[in-house]
Every structure is written in C-alpha cells, then in structure tokens.
Coordinates of N, CA and C in Angstrom, one line a residue:
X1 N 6.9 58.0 -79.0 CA 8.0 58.9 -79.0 C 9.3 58.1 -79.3
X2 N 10.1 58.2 -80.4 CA 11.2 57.8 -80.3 C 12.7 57.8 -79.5
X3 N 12.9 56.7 -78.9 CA 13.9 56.4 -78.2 C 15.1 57.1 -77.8
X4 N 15.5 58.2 -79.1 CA 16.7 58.8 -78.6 C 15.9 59.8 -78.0
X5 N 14.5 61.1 -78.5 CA 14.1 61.7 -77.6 C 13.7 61.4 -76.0
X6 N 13.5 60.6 -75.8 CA 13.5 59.8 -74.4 C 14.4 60.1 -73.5
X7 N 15.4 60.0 -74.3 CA 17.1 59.3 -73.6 C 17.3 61.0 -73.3
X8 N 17.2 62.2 -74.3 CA 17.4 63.2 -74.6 C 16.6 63.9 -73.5
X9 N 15.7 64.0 -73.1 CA 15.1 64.3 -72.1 C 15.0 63.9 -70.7
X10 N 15.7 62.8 -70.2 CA 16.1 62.0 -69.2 C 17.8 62.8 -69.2
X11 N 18.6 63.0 -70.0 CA 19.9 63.6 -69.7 C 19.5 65.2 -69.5
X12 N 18.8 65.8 -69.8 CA 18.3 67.0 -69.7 C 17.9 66.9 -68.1
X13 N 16.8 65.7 -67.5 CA 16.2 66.1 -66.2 C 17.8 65.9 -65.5
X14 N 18.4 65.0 -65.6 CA 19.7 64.6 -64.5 C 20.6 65.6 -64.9
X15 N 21.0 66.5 -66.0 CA 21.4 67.6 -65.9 C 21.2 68.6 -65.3
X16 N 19.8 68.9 -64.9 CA 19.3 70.2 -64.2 C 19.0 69.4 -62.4
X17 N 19.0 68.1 -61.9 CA 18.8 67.9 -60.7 C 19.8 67.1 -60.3
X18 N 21.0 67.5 -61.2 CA 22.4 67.0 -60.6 C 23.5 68.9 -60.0
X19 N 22.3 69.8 -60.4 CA 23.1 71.2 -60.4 C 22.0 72.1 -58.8
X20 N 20.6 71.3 -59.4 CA 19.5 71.6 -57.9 C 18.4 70.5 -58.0
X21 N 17.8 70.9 -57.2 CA 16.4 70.3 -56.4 C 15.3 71.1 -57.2
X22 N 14.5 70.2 -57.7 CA 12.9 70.9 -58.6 C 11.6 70.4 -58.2
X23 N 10.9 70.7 -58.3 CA 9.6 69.8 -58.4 C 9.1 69.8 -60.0
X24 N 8.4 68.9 -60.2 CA 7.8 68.5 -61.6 C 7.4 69.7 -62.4
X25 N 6.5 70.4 -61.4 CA 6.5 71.7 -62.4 C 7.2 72.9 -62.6
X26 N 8.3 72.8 -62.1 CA 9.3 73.5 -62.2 C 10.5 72.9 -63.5
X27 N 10.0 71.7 -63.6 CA 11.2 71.0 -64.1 C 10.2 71.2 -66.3
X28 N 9.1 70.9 -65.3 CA 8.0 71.0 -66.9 C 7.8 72.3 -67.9
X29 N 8.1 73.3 -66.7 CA 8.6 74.7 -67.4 C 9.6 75.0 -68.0
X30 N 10.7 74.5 -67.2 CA 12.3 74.6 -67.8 C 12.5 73.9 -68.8
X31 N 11.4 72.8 -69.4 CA 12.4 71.8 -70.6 C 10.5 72.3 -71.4
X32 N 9.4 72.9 -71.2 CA 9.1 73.5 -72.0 C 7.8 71.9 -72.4
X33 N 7.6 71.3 -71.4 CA 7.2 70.1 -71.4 C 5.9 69.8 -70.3
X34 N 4.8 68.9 -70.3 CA 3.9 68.7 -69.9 C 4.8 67.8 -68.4
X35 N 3.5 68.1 -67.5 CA 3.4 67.7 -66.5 C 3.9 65.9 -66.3
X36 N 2.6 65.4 -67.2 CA 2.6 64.1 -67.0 C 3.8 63.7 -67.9
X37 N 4.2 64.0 -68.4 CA 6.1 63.7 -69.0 C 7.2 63.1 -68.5
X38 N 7.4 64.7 -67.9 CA 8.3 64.6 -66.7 C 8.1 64.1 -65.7
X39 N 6.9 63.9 -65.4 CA 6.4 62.8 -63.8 C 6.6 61.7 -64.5
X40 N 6.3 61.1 -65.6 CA 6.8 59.9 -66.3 C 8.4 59.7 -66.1
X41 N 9.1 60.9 -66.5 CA 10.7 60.5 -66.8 C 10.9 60.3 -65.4
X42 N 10.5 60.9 -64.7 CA 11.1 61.2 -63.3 C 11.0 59.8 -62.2
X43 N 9.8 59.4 -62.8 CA 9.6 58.1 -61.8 C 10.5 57.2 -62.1
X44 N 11.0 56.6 -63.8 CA 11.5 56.1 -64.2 C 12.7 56.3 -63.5
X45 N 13.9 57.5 -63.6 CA 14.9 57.7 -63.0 C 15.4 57.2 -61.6
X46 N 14.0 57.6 -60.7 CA 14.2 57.1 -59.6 C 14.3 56.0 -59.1
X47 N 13.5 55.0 -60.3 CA 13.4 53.5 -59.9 C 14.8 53.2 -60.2
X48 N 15.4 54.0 -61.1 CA 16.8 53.3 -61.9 C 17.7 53.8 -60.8
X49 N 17.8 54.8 -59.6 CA 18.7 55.5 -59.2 C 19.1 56.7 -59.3
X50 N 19.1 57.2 -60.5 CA 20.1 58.7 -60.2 C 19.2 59.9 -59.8
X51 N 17.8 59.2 -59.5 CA 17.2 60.8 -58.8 C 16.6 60.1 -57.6
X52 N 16.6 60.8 -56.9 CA 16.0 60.8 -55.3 C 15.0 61.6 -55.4
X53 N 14.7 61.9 -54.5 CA 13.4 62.7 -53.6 C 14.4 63.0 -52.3
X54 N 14.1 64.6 -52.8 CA 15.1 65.6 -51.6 C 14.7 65.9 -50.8
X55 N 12.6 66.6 -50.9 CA 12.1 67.2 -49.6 C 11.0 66.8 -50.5
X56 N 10.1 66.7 -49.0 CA 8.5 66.8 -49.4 C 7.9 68.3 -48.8
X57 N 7.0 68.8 -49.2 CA 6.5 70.2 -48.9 C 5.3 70.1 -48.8
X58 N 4.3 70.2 -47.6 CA 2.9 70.5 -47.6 C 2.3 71.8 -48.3
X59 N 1.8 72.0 -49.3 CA 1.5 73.3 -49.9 C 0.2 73.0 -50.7
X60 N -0.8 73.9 -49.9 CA -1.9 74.2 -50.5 C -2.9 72.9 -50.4
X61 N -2.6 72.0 -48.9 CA -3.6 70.8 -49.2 C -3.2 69.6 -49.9
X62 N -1.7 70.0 -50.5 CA -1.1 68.8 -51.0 C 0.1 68.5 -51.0
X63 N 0.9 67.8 -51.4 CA 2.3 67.7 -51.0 C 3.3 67.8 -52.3
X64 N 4.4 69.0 -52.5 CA 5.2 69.1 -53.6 C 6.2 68.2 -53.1
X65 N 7.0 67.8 -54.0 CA 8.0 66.6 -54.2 C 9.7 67.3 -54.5
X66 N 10.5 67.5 -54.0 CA 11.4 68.1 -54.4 C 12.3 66.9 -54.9
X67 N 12.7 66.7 -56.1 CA 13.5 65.9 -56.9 C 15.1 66.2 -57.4
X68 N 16.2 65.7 -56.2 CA 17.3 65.7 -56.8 C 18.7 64.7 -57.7
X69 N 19.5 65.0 -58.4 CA 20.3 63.9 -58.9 C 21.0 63.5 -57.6
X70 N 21.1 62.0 -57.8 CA 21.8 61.3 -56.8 C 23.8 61.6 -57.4
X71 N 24.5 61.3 -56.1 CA 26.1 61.5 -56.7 C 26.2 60.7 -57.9
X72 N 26.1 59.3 -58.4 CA 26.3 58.7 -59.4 C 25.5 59.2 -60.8
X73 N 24.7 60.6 -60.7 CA 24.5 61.2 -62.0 C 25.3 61.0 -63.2
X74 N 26.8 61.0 -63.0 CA 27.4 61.2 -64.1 C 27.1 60.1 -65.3
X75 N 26.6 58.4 -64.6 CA 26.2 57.9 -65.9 C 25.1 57.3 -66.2
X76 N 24.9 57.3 -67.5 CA 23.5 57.7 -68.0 C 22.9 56.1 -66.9
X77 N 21.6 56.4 -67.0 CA 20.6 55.7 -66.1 C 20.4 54.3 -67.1
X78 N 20.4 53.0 -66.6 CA 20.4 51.7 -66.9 C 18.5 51.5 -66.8
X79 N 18.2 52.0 -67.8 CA 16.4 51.5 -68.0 C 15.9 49.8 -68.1
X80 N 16.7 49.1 -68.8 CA 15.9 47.8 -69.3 C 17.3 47.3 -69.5
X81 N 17.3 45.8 -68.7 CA 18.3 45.2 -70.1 C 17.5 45.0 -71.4
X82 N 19.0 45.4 -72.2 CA 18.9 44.7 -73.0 C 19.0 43.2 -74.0
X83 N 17.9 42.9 -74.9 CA 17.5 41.5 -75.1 C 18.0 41.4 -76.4
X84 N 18.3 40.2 -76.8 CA 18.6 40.2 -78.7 C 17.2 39.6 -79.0
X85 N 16.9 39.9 -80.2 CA 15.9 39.3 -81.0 C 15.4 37.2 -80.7
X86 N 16.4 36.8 -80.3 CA 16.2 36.0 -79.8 C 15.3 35.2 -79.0
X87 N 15.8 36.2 -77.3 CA 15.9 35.8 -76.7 C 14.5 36.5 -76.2
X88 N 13.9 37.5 -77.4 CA 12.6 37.7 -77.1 C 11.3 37.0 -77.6
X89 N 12.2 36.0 -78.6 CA 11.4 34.8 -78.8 C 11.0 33.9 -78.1
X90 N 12.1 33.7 -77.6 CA 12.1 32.3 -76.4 C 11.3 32.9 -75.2
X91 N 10.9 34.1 -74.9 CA 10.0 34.6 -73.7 C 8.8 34.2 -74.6
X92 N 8.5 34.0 -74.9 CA 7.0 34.0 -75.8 C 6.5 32.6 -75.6

C-alpha cells in the first residue's frame, strides 16, 4: 500500500477518535475497511501516542477495546524517524 494511503487512513482514524470512542469494528465499518487494517493502524497510533484505549468491555466471552484520540490529536502521529539514503547504508 502506498504511503500517502497509510497516512490517509491514520488521519481519518484520529479524526473519528478525537470526536468519540470506537472499537475496531466499528471503526472498520465507518472507513469501509477490513478488520485487520484498522487493528494494524490502530496499534501503530497507540505505540506513537495519539490513541489510547478508553474502556475494555467483556462481551460475549471476549473483550471489546474501546479506542480514543489522546488531547495531542491535533498533530499528525511521528511513525519512524526519518533516515537519508545514507545513513541506511551505514546500518548495513
């Protein structure tokens, strides 16, 4: 998947859990998107910050995840530094 769709869908999830609280499949309905996607973007976010984990829910033998934007939503989420062509040599 190319990189700006990524980014494009990561500003979409912190758009909708900076306004409420979702669970994955709530969130995988709303952007019209598979489960394991959005459990991808979502984990990602959280490692970076701008999403939390708001409630957990026992339902049906297993536990739903309610996922919201943290206050510092407004800017975009810091995934990787970035490396120059370099300096990705010299790791090698």
């Amino acid at each position: 998947m190319p990189a700006c769709r990524r980014w494009v869908r990561a500003s979409w999830l912190l758009l909708i859990l900076g306004r409420q609280s979702a669970t994955i499949s709530q969130l995988a309905a709303m952007l019209d998107s598979g489960k394991g996607t959005v459990a991808y973007h979502l984990r990602v976010l959280r490692d970076a910050g701008p999403v939390r984990v708001a409630e957990l829910r026992q339902v049906r033998g297993g536990t739903e995840v309610h996922c919201r934007g943290t206050a510092d939503t407004g800017q975009p989420p810091r995934l990787a530094e970035r490396r120059s062509p370099t300096d990705r040599h010299q790791a090698r």
